[in-house]
XYZ file of C-alpha atoms in Angstrom:
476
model
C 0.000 0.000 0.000
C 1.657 3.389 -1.121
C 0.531 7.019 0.194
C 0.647 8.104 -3.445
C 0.464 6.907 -6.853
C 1.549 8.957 -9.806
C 0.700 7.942 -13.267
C 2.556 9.115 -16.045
C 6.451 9.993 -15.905
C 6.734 13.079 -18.135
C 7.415 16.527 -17.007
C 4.597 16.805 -14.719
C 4.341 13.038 -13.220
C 7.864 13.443 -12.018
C 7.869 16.205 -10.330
C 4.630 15.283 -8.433
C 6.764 11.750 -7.628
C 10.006 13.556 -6.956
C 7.397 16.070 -4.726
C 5.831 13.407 -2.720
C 8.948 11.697 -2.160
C 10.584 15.066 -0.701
C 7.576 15.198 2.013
C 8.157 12.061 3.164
C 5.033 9.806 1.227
C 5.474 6.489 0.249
C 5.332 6.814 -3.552
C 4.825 4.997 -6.988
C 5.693 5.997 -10.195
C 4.271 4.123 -13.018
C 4.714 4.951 -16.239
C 3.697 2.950 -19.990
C 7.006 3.301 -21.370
C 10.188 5.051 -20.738
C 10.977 6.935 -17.677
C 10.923 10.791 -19.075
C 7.397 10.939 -21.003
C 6.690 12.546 -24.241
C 8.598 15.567 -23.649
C 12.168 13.426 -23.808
C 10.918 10.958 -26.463
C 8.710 12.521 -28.723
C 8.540 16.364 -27.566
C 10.684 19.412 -27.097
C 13.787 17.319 -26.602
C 14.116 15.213 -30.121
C 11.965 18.537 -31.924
C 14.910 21.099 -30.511
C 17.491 18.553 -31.537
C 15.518 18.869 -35.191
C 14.988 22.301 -34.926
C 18.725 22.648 -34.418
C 19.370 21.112 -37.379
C 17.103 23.321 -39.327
C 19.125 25.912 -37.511
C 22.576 25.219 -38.546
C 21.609 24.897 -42.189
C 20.821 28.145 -42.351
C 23.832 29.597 -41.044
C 25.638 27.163 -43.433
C 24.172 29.315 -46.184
C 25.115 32.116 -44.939
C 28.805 31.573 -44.265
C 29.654 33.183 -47.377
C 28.599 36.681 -46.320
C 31.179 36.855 -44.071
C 34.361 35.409 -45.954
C 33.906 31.658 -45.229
C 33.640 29.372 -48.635
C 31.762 26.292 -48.122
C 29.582 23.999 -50.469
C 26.020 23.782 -50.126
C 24.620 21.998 -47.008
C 23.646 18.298 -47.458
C 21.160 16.758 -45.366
C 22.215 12.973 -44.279
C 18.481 12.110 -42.088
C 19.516 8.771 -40.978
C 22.854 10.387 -39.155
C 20.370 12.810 -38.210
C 18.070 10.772 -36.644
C 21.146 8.737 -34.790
C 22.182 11.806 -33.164
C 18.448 12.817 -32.070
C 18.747 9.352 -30.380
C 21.702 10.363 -29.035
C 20.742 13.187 -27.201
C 17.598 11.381 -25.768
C 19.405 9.145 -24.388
C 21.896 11.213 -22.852
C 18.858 13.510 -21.614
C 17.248 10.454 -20.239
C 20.549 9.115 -18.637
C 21.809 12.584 -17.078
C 17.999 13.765 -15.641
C 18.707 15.184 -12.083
C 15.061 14.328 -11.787
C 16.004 10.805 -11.880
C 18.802 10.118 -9.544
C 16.905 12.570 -6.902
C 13.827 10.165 -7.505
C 15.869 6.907 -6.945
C 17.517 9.101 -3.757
C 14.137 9.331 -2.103
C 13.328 6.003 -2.344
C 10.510 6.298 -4.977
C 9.284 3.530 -6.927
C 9.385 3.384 -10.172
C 7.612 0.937 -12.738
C 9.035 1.599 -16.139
C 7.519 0.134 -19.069
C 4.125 -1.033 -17.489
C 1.865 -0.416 -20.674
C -1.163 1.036 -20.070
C -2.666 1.599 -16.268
C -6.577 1.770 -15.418
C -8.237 2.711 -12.328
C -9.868 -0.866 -10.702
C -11.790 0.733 -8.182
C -10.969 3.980 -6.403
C -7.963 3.175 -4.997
C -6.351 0.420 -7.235
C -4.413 1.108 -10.076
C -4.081 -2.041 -12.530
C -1.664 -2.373 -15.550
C -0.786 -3.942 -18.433
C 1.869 -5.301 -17.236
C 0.325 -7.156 -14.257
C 0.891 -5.026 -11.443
C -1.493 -4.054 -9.444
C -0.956 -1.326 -6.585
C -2.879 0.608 -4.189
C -2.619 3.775 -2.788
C -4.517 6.690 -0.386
C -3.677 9.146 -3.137
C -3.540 9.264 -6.910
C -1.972 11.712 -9.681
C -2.895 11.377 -13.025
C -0.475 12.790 -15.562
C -1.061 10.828 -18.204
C -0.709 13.850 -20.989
C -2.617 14.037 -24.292
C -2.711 12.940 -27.534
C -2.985 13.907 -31.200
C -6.514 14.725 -31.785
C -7.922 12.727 -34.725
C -10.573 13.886 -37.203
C -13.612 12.067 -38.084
C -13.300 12.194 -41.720
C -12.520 9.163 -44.522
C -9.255 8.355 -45.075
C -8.133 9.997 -42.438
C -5.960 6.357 -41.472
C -3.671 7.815 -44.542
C -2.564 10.868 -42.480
C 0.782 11.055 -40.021
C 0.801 13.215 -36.936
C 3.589 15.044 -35.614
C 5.147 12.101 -33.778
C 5.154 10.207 -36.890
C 7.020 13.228 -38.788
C 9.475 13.036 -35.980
C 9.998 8.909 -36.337
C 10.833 9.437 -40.833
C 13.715 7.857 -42.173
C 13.836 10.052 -44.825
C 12.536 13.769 -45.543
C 10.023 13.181 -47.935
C 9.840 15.234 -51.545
C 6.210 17.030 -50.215
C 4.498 17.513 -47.225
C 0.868 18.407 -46.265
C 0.530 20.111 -42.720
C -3.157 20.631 -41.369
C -3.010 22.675 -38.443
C -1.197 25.923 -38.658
C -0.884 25.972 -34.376
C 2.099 26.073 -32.912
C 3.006 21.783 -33.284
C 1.873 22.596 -37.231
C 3.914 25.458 -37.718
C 7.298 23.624 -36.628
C 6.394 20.509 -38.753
C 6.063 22.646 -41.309
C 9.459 25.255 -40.956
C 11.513 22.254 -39.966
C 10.802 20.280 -42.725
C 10.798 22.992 -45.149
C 14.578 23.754 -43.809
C 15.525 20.167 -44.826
C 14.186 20.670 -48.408
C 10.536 18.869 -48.290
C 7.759 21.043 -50.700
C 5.739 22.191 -47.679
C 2.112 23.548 -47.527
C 0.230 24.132 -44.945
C -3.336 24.687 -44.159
C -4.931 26.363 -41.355
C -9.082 26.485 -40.909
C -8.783 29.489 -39.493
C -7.910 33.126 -41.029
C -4.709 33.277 -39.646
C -1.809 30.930 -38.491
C -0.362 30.643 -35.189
C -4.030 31.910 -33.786
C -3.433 32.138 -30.072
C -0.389 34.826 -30.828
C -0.522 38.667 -31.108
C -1.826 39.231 -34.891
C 1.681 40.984 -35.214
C 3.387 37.819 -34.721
C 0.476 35.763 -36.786
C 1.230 37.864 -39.789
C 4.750 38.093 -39.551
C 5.977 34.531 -39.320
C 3.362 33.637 -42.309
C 5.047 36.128 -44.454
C 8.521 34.334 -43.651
C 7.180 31.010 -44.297
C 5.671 32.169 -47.753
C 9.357 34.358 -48.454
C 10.859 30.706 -47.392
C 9.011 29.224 -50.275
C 6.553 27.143 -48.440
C 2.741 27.670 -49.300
C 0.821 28.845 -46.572
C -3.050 28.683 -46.785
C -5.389 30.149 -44.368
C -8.962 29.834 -44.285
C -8.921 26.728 -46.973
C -12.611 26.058 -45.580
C -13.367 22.310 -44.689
C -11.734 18.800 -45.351
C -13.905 16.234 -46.947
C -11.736 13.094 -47.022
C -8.021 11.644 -47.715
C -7.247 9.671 -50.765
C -4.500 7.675 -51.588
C -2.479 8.033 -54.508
C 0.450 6.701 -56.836
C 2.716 8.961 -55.296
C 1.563 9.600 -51.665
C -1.918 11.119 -50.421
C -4.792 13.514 -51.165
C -6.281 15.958 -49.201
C -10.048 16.761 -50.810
C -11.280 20.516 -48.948
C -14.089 22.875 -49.907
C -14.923 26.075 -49.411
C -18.340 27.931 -50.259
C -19.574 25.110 -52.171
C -15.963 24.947 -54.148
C -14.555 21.918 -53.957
C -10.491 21.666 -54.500
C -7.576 19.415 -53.527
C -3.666 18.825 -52.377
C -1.572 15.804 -52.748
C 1.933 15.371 -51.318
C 3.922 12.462 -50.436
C 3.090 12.698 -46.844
C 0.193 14.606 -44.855
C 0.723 15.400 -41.260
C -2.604 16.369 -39.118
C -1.956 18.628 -35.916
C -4.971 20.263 -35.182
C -4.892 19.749 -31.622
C -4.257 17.695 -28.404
C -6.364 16.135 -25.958
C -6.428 14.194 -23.293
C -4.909 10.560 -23.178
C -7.644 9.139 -20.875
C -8.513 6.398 -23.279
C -8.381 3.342 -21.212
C -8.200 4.391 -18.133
C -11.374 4.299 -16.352
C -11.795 7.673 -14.885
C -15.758 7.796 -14.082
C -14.711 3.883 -12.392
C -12.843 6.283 -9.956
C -14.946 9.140 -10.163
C -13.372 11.351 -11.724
C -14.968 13.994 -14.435
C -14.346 15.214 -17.475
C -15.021 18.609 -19.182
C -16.830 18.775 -22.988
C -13.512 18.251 -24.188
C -12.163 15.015 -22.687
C -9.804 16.780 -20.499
C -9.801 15.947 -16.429
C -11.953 18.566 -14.248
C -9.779 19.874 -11.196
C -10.461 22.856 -9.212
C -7.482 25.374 -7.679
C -5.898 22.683 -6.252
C -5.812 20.654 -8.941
C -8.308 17.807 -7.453
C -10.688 16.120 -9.339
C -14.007 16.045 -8.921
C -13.174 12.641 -6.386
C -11.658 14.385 -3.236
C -8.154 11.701 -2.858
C -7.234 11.649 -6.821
C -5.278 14.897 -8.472
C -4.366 15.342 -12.123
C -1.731 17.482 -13.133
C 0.328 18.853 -16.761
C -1.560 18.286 -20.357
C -4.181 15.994 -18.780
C -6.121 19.096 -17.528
C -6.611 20.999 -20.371
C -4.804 24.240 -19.676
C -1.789 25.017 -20.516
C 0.337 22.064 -22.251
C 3.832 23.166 -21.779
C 6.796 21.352 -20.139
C 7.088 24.709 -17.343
C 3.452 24.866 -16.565
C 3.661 20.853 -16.316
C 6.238 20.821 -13.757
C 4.620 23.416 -11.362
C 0.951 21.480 -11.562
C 3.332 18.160 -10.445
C 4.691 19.742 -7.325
C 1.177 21.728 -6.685
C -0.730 18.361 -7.209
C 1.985 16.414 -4.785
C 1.937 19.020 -2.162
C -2.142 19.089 -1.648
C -2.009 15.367 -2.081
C 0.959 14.752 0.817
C -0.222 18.170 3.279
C -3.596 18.703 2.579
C -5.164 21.215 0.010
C -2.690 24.383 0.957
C -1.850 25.204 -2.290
C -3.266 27.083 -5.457
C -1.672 27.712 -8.842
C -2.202 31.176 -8.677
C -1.231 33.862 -11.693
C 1.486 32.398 -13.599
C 3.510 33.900 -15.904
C 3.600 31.906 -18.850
C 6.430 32.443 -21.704
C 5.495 30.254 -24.673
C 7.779 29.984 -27.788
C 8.964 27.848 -30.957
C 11.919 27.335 -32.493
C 10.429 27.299 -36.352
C 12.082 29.952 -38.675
C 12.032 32.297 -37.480
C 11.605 31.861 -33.483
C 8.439 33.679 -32.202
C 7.309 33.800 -28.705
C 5.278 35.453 -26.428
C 4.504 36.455 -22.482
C 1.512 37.624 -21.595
C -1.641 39.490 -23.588
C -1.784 39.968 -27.061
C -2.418 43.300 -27.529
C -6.318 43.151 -28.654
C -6.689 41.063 -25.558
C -5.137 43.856 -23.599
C -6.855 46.583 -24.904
C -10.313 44.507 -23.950
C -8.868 45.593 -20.174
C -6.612 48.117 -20.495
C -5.438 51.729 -21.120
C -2.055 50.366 -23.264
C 0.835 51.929 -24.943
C 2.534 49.876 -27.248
C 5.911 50.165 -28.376
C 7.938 48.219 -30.886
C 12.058 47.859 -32.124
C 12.050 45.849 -35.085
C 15.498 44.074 -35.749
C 16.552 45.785 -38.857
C 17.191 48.511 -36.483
C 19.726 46.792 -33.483
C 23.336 46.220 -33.498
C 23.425 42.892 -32.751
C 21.299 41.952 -35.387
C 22.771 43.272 -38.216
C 26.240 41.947 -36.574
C 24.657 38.494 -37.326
C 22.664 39.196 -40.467
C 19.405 38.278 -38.885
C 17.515 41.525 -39.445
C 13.848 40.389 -39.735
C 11.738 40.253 -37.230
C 10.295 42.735 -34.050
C 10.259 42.971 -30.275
C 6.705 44.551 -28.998
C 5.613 45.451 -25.399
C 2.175 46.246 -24.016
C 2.310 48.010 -21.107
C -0.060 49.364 -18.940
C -0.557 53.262 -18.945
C -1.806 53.868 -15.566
C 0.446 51.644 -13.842
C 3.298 51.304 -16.042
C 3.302 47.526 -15.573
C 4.070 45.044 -18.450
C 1.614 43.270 -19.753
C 3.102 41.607 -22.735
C 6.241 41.292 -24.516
C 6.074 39.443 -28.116
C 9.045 38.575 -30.534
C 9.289 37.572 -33.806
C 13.229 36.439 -35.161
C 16.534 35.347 -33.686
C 16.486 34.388 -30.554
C 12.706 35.071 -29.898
C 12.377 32.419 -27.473
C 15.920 33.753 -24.914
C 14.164 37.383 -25.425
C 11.460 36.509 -23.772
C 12.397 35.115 -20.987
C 13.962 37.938 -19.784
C 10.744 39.703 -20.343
C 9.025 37.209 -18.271
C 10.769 37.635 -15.422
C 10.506 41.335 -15.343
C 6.684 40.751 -15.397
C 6.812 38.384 -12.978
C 8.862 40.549 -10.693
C 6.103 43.154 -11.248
C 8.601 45.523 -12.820
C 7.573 48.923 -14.432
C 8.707 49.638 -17.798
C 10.968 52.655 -16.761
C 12.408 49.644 -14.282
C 13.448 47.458 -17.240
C 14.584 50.455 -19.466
C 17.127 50.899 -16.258
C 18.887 47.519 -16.653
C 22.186 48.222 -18.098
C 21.780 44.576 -20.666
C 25.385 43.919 -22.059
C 26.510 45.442 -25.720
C 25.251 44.087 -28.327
C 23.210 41.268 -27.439
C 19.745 39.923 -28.682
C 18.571 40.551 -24.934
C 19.509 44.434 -25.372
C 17.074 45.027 -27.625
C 14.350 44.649 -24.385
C 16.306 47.467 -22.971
C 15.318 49.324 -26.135
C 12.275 48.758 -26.685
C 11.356 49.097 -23.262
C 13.207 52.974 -23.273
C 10.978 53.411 -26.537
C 7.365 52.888 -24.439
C 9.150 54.586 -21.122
C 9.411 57.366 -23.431
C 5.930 57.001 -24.721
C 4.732 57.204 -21.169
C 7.143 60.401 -20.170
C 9.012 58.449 -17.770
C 12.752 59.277 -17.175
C 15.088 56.805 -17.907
C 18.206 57.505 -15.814
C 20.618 55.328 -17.191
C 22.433 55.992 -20.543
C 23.680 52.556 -21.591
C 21.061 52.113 -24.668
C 22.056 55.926 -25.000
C 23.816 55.583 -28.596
C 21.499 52.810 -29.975
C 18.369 55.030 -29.393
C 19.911 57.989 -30.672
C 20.870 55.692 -33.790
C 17.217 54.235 -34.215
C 15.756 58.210 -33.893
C 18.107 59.154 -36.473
C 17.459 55.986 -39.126
């Protein structure tokens, strides 16, 4: 008999294990496969290692700017592949999470296959185990969402794109979200004839329409067709050389083929099998496990944490629902989420990421001044030849707080972080402007554009160290 089970060893099942350990519970960690979840076998660990590749191809091609003659880049998949393998493994084999989890004196039951609830308090697996415990943690993740059209058994999802052993000639993406839009720019880097579709009238949907707008234009300069509001899908077809997507809009019918079609137009939860409502345990319209502040279910001694609950499916957001979960299920419910600040990014050419409100969702709320420093204008940028793209802040005007920061270009993603921070340290803009950031760096352009809304607002900025770049920008 355990004091907790946790189900599910990504991001968010370990911590709660590692969690529960720390305070002292007697605790089980049971997981269908690998210890490490989809984030270190099918997530942001072998995608980054792709997205890296996609990322020194391009500055390959761009060697010869500065001096440096080289042939044109060659893409060998199958070596790339062995070295994404590589670098799971080695992820897997160094996790601090995994030698402080064997420390404590956790449990662990790797490869178990699926697990099911057998009553409330019995967990039952393929496998044959069969454990019981006063507490339970689901973290079981999601899934690709599937679509209830014919044919659709002829379509790939992202994981699939990830597992090729070679880049196919032409590529359908369906789903221009954020999974869809690195499919599609990482596969278009390694020479595949990309198009992708989104339902919706713009890519990238939950981002500022600045971002939206921006990164389709990039993936259309690229040379990748990007189609938004292409109406609805009618079926899949097979053909000689691959597959056939049949859409219509307004009546018109019309058609793409490629030699692959990958379908990411969302996630949900991976419940299937598991006998929730056996335990108890409710679900919203969408599939996804009900829990309140504390992250319990709707049956008072089982929690749910990470994709499982609908909200925000990230790897960061994961971890802190596994140590929230764990501590309410150990002490007692003591312990709310609370206002998180949330960076989200992608490494797809170019990088884009965000923290905090778009701007219409902002101005819904708020008073806002907006201010923006796009990277055709910044040292560091033109140092490195990567002059497209912007950095954009909403801030508040009555309190001079940040309420988002959104990037589009190199280095998007370390940008904002830094802008995260400063939000989450409830900084004023005037505050940030004040940070003397180091000379020429992708960071420094914060400093910039945060001087730029200070300015806006008719705030003094004391210190001088952005000085010379402003008075460069006024003057261009």
């Amino acid at each position: 008999m355990f004091d907790v089970i946790v189900i599910g060893a990504g991001p968010a099942g370990v911590l709660a294990a590692l969690r529960a350990g720390d305070l002292g519970a007697k605790t089980a960690l049971i997981t269908r496969d690998e210890f490490g979840g989809m984030a270190a076998h099918d997530g942001p660990v072998p995608v980054r290692t792709l997205a890296h590749a996609a990322r020194l191809i391009r500055e390959a091609r761009q060697l010869g700017l500065y001096g440096i003659a080289v042939s044109e880049p060659v893409l060998d998949y199958p070596r790339l592949l062995a070295r994404v393998r590589t670098v799971v493994n080695d992820v897997r084999a160094h996790s601090v999470f995994r030698g402080q989890i064997d420390a404590l004196g956790v449990t662990v039951y790797e490869q178990a296959g699926a697990a099911r609830f057998a009553d409330l308090h019995t967990i039952e697996t393929e496998s044959g185990l069969r454990l019981q415990a006063e507490k339970i943690i689901i973290c079981t993740g999601g899934v690709s969402r599937r679509l209830a059209v014919p044919g659709f058994e002829l379509t790939a999802t992202h994981s699939d794109a990830w597992g090729l052993t070679s880049v196919p000639p032409s590529m359908l993406v369906i789903g221009g979200g954020a999974t869809g839009a690195q499919v599609a720019s990482i596969f278009n880097a390694f020479g595949s004839r990309v198009q992708l579709f989104q339902a919706g009238p713009r890519i990238l949907p939950t981002e500022d329409e600045d971002v939206s707008s921006a990164v389709a234009a990039a993936f259309r300069d690229s040379g990748m067709v990007v189609r938004e509001g292409f109406g609805a899908i009618e079926s899949f077809e097979r053909t000689p050389r691959g597959v056939r997507m049949i859409f219509s809009k307004d009546g018109v019918r019309d058609s793409a083929e490629a030699a692959l079609a990958v379908v990411a137009v969302g996630w949900v939860a991976n419940t299937a099998g598991l006998g929730v409502a056996t335990a108890g345990v409710e679900t919203d319209h969408r599939g996804f496990i009900r829990v309140d502040a504390y992250l319990r279910t709707s049956a008072a001694h089982i929690f749910a944490a990470g994709d499982i609950t609908g909200r925000l499916l990230l790897v960061p957001q994961a971890i802190q629902d596994g140590f929230v979960a764990a501590t309410n299920a150990v002490r007692g419910v003591t312990m709310t989420l609370g206002d998180r600040v949330s960076p989200i990014g992608s490494f797809t050419d170019p990088e884009y990421a965000q923290v905090g409100l778009t701007e219409a969702k902002a101005r819904e709320t708020h008073d806002v001044v907006t201010a923006v420093v796009r990277f055709d204008a910044t040292t560091r940028t033109i140092i490195d030849g990567r002059t497209a793209g912007f950095c954009k802040l909403i801030v508040d005007r009555a309190t001079y707080k940040i309420l988002g920061c959104h990037v589009v270009g190199e280095r998007a993603v370390e940008v904002t972080q830094v802008a995260a921070i400063a939000m989450a340290a409830g900084m004023r803009v005037d505050d940030l402007a004040q940070v003397p950031l180091s000379f020429p760096t992708y960071t420094g352009i914060l400093g910039r554009v945060a001087a730029s809304a200070a300015r806006q607002l008719n705030l003094q900025v004391r210190w001088q160290a952005h000085q010379a770049e402003m008075e460069r920008q006024e003057l261009s």
